Coordinates of C-alpha atoms and ligand atoms in Angstrom, one line a residue:
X1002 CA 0.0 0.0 0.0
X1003 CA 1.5 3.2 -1.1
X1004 CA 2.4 5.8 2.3
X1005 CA 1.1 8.9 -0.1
X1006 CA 3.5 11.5 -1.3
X1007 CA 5.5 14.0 1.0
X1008 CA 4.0 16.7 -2.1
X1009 CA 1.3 18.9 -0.4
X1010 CA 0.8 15.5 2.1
X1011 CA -1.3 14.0 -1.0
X1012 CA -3.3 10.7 0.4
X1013 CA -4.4 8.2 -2.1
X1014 CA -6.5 7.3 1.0
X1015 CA -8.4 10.2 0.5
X1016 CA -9.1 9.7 -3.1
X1017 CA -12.3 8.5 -4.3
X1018 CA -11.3 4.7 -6.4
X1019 CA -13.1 7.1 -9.7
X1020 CA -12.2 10.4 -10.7
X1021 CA -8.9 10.6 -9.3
X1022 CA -7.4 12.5 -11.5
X1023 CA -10.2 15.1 -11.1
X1024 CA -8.9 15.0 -7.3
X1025 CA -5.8 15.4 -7.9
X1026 CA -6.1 18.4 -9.8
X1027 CA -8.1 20.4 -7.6
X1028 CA -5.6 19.1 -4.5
X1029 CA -2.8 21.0 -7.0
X1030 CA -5.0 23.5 -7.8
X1031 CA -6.2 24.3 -4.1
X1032 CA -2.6 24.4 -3.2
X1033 CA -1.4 27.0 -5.9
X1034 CA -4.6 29.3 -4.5
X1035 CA -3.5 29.0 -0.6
X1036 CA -0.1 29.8 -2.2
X1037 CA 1.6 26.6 -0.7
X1038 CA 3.0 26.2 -4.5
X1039 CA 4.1 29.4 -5.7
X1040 CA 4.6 30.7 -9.4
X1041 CA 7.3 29.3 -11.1
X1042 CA 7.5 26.1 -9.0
X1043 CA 7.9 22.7 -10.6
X1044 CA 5.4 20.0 -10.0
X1045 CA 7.1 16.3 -8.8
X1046 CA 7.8 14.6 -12.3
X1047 CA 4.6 12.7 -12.9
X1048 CA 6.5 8.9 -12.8
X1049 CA 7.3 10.3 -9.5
X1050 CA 4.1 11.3 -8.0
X1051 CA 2.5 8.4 -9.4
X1052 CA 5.1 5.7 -7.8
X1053 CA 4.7 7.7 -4.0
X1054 CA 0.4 7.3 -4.5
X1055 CA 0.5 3.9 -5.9
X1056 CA -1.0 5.4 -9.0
X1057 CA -0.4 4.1 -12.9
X1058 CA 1.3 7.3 -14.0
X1059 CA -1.8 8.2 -16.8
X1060 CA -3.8 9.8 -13.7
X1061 CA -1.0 11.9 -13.0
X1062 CA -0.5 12.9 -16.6
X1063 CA -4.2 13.6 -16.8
X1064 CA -4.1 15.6 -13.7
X1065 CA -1.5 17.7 -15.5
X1066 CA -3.1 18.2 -18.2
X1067 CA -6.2 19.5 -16.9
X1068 CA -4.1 22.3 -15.1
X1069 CA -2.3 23.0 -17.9
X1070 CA -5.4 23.0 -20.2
X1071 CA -6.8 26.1 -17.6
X1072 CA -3.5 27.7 -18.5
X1073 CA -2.6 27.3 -14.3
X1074 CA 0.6 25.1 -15.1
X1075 CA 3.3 24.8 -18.2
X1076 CA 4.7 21.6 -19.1
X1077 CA 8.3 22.1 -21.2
X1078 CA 9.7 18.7 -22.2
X1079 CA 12.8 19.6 -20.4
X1080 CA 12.0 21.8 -17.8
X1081 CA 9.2 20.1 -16.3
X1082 CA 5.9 21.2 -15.0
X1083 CA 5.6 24.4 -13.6
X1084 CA 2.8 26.3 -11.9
X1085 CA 2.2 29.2 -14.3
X1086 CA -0.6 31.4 -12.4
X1087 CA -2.9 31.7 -9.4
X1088 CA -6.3 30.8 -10.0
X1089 CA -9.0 33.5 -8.4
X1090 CA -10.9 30.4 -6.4
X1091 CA -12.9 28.0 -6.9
X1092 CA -12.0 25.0 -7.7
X1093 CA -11.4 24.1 -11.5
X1094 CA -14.0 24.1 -13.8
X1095 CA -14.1 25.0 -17.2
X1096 CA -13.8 29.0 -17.2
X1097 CA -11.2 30.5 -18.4
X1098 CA -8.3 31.1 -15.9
X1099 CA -7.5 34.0 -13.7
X1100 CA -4.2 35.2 -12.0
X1101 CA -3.7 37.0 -8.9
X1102 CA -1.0 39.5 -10.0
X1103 CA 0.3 42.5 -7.9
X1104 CA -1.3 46.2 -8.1
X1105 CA -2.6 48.9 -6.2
X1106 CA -4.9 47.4 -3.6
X1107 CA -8.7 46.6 -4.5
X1108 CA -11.8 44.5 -3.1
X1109 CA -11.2 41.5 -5.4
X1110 CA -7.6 40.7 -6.2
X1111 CA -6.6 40.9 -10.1
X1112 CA -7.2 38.1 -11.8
X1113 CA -5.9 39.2 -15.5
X1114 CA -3.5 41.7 -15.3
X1115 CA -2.9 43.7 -18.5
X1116 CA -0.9 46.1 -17.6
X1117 CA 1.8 47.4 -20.3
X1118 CA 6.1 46.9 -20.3
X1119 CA 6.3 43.3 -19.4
X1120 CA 7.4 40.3 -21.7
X1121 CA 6.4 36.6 -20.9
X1122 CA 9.1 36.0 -18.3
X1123 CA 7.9 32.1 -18.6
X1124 CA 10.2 33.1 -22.0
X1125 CA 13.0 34.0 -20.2
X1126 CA 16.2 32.1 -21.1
X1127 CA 16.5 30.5 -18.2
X1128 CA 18.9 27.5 -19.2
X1129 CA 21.0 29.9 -21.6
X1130 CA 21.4 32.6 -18.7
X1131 CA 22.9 29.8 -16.3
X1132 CA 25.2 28.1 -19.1
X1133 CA 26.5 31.6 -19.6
X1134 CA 26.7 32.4 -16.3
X1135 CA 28.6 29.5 -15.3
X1136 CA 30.8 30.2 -18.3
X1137 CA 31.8 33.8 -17.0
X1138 CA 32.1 32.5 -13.3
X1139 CA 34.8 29.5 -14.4
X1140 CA 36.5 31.7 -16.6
X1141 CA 36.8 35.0 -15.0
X1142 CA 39.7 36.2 -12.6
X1143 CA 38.5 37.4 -9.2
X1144 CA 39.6 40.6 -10.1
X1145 CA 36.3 40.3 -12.1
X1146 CA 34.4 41.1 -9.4
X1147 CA 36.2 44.6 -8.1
X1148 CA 34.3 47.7 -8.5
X1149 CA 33.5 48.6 -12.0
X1150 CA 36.0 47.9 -14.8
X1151 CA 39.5 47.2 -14.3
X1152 CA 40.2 51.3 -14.5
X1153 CA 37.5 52.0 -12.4
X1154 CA 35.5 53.7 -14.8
X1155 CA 31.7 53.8 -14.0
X1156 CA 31.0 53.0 -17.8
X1157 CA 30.6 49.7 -17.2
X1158 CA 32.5 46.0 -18.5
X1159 CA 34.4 46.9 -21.6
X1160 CA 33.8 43.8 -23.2
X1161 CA 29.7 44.4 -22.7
X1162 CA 29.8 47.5 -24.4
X1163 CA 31.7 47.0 -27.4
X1164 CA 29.1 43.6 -27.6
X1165 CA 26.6 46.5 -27.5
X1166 CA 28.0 48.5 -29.8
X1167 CA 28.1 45.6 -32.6
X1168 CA 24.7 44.6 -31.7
X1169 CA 23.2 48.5 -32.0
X1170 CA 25.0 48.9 -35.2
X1171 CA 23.1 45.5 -36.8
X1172 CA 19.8 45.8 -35.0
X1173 CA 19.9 49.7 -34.6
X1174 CA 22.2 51.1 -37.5
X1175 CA 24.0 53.0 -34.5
X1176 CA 27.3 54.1 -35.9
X1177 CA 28.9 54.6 -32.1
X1178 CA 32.2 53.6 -30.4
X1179 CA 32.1 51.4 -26.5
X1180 CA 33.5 54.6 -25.7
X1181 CA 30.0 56.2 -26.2
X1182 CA 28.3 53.5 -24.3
X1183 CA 27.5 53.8 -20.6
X1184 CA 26.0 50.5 -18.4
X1185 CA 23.1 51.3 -16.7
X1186 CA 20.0 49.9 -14.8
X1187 CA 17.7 50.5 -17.3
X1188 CA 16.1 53.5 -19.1
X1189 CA 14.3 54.6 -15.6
X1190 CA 18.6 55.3 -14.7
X1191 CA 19.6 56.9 -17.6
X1192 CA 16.5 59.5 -17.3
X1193 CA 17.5 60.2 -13.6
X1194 CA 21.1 60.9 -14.7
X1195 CA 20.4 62.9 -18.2
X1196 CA 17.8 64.7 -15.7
X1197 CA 20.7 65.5 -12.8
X1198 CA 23.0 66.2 -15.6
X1199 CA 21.0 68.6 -17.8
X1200 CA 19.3 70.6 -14.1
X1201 CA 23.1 71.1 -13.7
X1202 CA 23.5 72.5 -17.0
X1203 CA 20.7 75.3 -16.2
X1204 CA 17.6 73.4 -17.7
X1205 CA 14.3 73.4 -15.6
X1206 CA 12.0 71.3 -18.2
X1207 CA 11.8 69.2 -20.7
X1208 CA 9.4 68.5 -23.6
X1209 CA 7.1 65.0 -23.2
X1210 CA 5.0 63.3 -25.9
X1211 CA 1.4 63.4 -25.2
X1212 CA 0.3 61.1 -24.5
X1213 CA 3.8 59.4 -23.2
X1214 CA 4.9 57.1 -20.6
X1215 CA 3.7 58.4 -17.5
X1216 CA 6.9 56.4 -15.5
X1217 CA 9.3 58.5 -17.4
X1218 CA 7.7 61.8 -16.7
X1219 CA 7.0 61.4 -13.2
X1220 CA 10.4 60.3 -12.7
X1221 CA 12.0 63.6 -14.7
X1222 CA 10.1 65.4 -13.0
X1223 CA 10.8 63.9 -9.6
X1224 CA 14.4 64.8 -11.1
X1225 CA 13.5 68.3 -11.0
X1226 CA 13.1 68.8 -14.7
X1227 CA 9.0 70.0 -15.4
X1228 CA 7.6 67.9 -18.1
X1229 CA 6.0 70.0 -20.9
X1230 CA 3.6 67.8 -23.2
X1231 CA 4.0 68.2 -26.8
X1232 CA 1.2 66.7 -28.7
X1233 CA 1.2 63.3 -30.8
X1234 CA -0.6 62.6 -33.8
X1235 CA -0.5 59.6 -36.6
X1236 CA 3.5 60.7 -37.8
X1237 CA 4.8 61.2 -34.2
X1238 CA 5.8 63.8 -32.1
X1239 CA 4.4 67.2 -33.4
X1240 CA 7.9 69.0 -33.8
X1241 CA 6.5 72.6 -34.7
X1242 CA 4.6 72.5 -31.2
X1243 CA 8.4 72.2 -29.7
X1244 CA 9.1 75.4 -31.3
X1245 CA 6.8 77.6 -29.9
X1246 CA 7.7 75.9 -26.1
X1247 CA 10.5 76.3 -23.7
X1248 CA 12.5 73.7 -23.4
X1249 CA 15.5 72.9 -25.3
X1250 CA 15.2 69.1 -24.4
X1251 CA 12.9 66.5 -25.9
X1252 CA 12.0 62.8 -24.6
X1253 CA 10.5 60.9 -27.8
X1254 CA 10.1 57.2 -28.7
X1255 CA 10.5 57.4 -32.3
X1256 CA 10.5 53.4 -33.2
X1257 CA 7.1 52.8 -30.9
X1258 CA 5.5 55.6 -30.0
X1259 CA 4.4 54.8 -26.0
X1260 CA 1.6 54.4 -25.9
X1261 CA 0.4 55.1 -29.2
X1262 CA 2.7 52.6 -30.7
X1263 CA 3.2 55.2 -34.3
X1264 CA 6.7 55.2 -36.0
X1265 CA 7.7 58.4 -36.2
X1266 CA 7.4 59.6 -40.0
X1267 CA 10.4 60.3 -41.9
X1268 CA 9.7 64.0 -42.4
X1269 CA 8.8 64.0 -38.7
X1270 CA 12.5 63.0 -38.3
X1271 CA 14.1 65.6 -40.3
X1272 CA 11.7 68.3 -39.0
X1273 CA 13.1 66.7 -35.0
X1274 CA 16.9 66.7 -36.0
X1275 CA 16.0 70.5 -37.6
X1276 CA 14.9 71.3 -34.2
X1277 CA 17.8 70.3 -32.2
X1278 CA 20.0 71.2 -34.2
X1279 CA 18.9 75.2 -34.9
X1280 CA 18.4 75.1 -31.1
X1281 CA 21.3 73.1 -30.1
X1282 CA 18.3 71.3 -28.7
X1283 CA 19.2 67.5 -27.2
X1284 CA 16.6 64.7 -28.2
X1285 CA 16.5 61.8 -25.7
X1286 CA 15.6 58.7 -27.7
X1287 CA 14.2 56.2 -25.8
X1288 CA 14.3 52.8 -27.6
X1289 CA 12.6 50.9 -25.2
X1290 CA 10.5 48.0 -27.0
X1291 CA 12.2 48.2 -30.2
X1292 CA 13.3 45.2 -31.1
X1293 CA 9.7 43.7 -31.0
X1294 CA 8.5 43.8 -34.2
X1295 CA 5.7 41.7 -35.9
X1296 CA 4.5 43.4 -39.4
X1297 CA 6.4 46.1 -39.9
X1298 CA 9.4 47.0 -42.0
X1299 CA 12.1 47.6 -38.8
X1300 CA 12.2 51.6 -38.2
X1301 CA 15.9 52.8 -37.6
X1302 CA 16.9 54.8 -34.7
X1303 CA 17.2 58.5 -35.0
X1304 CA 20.7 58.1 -33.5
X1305 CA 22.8 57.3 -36.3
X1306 CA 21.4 61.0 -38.3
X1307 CA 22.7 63.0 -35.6
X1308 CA 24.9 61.3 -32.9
X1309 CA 25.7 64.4 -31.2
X1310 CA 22.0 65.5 -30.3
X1311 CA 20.5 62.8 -29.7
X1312 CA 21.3 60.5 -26.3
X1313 CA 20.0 56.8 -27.4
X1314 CA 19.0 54.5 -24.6
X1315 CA 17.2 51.0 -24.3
X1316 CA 17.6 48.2 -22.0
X1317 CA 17.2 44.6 -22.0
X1318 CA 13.9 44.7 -19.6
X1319 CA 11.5 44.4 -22.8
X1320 CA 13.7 41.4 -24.1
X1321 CA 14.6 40.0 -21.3
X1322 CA 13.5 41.0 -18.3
X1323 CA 12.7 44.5 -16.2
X1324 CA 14.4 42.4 -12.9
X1325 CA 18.1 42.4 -14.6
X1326 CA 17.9 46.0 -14.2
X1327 CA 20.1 46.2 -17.5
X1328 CA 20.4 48.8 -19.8
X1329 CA 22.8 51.1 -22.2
X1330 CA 22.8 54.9 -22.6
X1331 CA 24.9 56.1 -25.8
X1332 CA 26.0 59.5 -24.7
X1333 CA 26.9 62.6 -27.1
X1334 CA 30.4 63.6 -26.3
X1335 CA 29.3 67.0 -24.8
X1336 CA 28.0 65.5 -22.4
X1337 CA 29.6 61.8 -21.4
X1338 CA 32.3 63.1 -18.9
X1339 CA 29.2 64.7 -16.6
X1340 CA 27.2 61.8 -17.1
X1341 CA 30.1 59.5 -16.0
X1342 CA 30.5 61.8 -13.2
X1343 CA 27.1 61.2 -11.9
X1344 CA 26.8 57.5 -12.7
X1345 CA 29.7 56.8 -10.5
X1346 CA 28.5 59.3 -7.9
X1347 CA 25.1 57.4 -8.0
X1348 CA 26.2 54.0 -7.5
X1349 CA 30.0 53.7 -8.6
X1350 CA 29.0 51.0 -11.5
X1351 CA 26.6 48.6 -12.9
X1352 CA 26.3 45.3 -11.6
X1353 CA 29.5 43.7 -13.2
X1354 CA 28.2 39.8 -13.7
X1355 CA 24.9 40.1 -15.1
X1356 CA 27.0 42.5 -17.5
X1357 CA 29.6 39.9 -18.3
X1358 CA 26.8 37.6 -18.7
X1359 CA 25.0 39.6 -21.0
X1360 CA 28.0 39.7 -22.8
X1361 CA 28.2 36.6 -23.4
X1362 CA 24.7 36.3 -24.4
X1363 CA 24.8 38.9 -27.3
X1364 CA 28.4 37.4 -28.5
X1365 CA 27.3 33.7 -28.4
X1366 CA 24.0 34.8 -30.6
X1367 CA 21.6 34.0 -27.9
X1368 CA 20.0 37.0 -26.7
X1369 CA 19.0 37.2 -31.1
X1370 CA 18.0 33.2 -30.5
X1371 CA 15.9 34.4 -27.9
X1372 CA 14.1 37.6 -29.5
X1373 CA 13.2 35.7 -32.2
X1374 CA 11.3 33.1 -30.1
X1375 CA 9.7 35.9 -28.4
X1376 CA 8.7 37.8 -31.0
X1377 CA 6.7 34.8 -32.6
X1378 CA 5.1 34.1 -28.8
X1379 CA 4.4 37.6 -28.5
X1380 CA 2.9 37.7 -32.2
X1381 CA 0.8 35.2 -31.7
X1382 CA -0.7 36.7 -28.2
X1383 CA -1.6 39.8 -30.4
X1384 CA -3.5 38.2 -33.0
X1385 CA -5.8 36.9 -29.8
X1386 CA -6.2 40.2 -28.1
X1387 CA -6.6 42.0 -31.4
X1388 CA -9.0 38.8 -32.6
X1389 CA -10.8 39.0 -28.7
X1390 CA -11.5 42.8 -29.3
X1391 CA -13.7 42.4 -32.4
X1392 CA -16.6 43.0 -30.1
X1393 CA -15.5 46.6 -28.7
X1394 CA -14.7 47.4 -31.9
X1395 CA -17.7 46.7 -33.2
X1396 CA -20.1 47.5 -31.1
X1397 CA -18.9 50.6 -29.0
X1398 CA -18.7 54.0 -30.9
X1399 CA -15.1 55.6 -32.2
X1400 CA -13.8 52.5 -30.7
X1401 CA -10.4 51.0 -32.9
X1402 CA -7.8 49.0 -32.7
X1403 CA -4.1 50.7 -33.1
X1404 CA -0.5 50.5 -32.5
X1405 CA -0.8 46.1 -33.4
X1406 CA 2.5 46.7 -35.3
X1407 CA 5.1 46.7 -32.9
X1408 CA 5.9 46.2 -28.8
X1409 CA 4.4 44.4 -26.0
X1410 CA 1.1 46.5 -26.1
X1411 CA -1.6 47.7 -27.9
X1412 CA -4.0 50.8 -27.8
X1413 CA -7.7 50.8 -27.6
X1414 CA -9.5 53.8 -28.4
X1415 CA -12.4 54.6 -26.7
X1416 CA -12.9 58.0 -27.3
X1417 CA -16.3 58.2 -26.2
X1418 CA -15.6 56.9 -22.9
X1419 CA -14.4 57.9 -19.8
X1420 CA -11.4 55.4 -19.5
X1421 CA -10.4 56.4 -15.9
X1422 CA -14.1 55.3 -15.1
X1423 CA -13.9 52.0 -16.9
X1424 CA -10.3 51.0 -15.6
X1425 CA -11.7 51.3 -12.0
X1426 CA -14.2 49.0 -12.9
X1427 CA -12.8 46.9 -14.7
X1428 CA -10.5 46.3 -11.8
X1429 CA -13.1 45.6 -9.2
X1430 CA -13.7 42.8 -11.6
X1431 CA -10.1 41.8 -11.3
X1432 CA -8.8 42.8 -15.0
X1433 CA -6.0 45.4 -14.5
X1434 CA -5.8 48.0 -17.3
X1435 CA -4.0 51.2 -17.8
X1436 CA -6.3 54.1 -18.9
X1437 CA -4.8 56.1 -21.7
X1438 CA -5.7 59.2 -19.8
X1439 CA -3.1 58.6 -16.8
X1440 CA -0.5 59.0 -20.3
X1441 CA -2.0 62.2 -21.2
X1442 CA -1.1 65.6 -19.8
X1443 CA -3.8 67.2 -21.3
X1444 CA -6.9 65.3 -20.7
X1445 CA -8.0 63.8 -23.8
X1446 CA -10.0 60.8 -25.8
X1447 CA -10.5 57.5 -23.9
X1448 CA -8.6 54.2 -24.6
X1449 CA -7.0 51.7 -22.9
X1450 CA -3.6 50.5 -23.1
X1451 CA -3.5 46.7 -22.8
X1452 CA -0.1 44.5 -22.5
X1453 CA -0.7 41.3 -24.1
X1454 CA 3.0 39.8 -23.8
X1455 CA 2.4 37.9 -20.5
X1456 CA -0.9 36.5 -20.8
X1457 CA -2.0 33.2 -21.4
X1458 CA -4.4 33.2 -24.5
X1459 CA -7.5 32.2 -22.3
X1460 CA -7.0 34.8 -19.9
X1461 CA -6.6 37.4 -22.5
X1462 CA -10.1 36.0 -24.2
X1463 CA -11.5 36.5 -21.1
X1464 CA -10.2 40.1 -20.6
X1465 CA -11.7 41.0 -24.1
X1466 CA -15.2 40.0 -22.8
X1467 CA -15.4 41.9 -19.6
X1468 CA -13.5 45.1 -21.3
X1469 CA -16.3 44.4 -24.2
X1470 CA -19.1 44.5 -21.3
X1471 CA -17.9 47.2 -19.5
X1472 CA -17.3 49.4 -22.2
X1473 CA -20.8 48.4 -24.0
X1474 CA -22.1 49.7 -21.1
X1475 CA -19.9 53.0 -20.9
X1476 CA -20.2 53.9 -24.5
Ligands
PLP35 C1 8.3 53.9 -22.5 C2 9.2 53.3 -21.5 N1 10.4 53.8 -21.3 C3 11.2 53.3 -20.3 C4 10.8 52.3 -19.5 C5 11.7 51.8 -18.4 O1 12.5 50.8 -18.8 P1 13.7 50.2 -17.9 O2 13.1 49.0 -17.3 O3 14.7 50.0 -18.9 O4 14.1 51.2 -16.9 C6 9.5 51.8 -19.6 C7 9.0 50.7 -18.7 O5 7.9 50.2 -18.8 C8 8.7 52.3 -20.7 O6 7.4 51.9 -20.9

């Protein structure tokens, strides 16, 4: 007679002689809602768990299915079965599945959250990351892990940024040197330090798109640089508006307009680099999302036209993941020795492994290997968001579909409704969306900005029908 398995205390005891793999999967499933198996944590191989309950291991293998038909676990040949997301309770049945994700605090926890920036970190490289990891710890001198490069300079590992520098050129057309390239945690760092940098320099604001990322602008102006919004239409940011305002500093995301998700037009471009360069204007280019591209030809940087006015950045948190805290800033030379000066005075350097790993990544061809997995996962999760949103689309007013081409995210507009209104209620439903109006400095049409990237198919299905409900309702 089997003792049961030490795995959540399961009793075959307990189970009735028909159905069992029903049992088991709401025993699993129970557990993953009490949070006794978390995200991310395997399942006992089935042969396993089957051998400790006395089982044949088919009930198991059912069980596992079942959970991983309601999206709640993933099964990878090689990596096992993992739990992928916490069911909202009860019990399994056949609705769609729901995750409990993190947010601002609300009645009913979020059960589909669809809020912008993140990949699918089930995607992330997990068993690439380690091999390369373990590559740059046997190989390595201690001296390796000193502060910053071996000349103490706040740049970051040599080696990293002239990988950088080879991958920008292919993927970007950047035409830079490694000198050019500063490490740093992420866009979010590099607007802190351009912001320190250019208050020192006498500047008191800088110009926004608007709508634009709402992160970046409270952060600048945390920085002590006031955000000015310049208005975005179908080609981009709407240069002449930058003419007739005061600041001689410009924030734009030319590849992927956020949130919109436009390309900036070509004569957008040259009208821009005009701008800057009459002025002796600076444009901040921030590449965030770029390399996620579905249908579109690929839109180059605006770096390469004008390498002294524009200050490129992007990071690997779109790719990879926002945790690594990874990310590059190609400075103008006018300003690189005061932007070294407060890098180091902020926190000396970058992380130096995760930056020799990195390194390794984009030299051994596996960070490439590994966007181009993503962006077929991540095309595919579009087509079912932008398939799910038929009904909005055709039923509510005004209300389109935009920005599909590129990203992690799409727009909804909803210009006839309040989107504020129908975020908060969405939310008490558990479905976390951003309203395009928290973009906006100037209040403006309704939409909603919706993150697809992370979601499991069902769950984004079922997002479409309570946005489609609510916003029936609203329009
Ligand atoms: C438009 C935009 N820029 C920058 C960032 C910040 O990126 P990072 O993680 O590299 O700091 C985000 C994050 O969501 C973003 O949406």
């Amino acid at each position: 007679m089997s003792s049961g398995a030490d795995f959540l205390q399961l009793d075959p005891a307990a189970a009735p002689s028909v159905g069992r793999a029903t049992w088991l999967a709401a025993r699993i499933h129970d557990a993953v809602v009490a949070g006794a198996v978390g995200v991310g944590e395997h399942l006992p191989p089935s042969r396993q768990l089957a051998a400790e309950l006395g089982w044949s291991r088919g009930v198991v293998v059912e069980a596992y299915q079942r959970l991983g038909e309601q999206g709640l676990v993933t099964a990878r040949s090689r990596a096992g079965t993992r739990v992928a997301l916490v069911p909202a309770q009860p019990a399994p049945s056949g609705a769609p599945p729901v995750t409990r994700a993190a947010g601002p605090a609300s009645s009913t926890p979020p059960r589909v959250d669809l809020s912008p920036g993140v990949p699918d970190l089930d995607l992330f490289p997990r068993a690439a990351w380690v091999h390369a990891e373990r590559e740059v710890l046997t190989r390595s001198p201690s001296s390796a892990l000193r502060y910053g490069d071996p000349a103490g300079d706040p740049a970051g590992d040599p080696g990293l940024r002239t990988a950088l520098t080879g991958w920008l050129a292919t993927h970007r057309g950047l035409r830079t040197t490694p000198e050019a390239v500063v490490i740093v945690s992420g866009v979010a760092q590099t607007l802190a330090l351009t912001a320190h940098v250019l208050r020192r320099a006498g500047h008191r604001c800088i110009a926004v798109e608007d709508p634009g990322s709402r992160g970046a602008r409270d952060e600048l102006a945390y920085w002590g640089l006031a955000p000015v919004g310049v208005p975005v239409d179908a080609e981009g940011l709407l240069v002449e508006a930058l003419h007739a305002g005061p600041a001689r500093v410009v924030l734009t995301t030319p590849a992927h307009q956020y949130p919109t998700g436009v390309a900036m037009s070509p004569r957008r471009r040259t009208q821009l680099l005009g701008w800057a360069s009459r002025s002796g204007g600076l444009v901040v280019e921030d590449d965030y999302d770029a390399e996620h591209r579905y249908d579109r030809a690929p839109t180059p940087a605006l770096h390469p036209s004008a390498p002294e006015s524009v200050l490129h950045t992007g990071s690997v948190s779109k790719a990879l993941a926002p945790a690594l805290r990874l990310g590059w800033a190609v400075v103008p030379e006018h300003l690189r020795a005061a932007f070294l000066e407060a890098k180091h005075a902020s926190d000396i350097a970058s992380a130096s492994l995760p930056q020799l790993v990195l390194e390794r990544l984009v030299s051994s061809g596996a960070y490439d290997q590994h966007l181009r997995r993503a962006r077929r996962h991540q095309r595919s999760r579009r087509d079912v968001l932008v398939a799910a949103l038929g009904a909005v689309v055709s039923t509510v007013p005004g209300a389109a579909v935009s920005g599909v081409a590129a990203g992690l995210h799409l727009l909804l507009e909803l210009p006839g409704v309040d989107d504020v209104a129908l975020a908060s209620a969405l939310r008490d439903e558990g479905v976390v969306v951003d309203p395009l109006n928290r973009h906006r400095v100037a209040p403006g049409p309704g939409g909603l900005v919706l993150g697809y990237a992370s979601q499991h198919p069902n769950r984004l299905r079922a997002a479409a029908e309570a946005i489609a409900r609510h916003a029936v309702a609203r329009g």
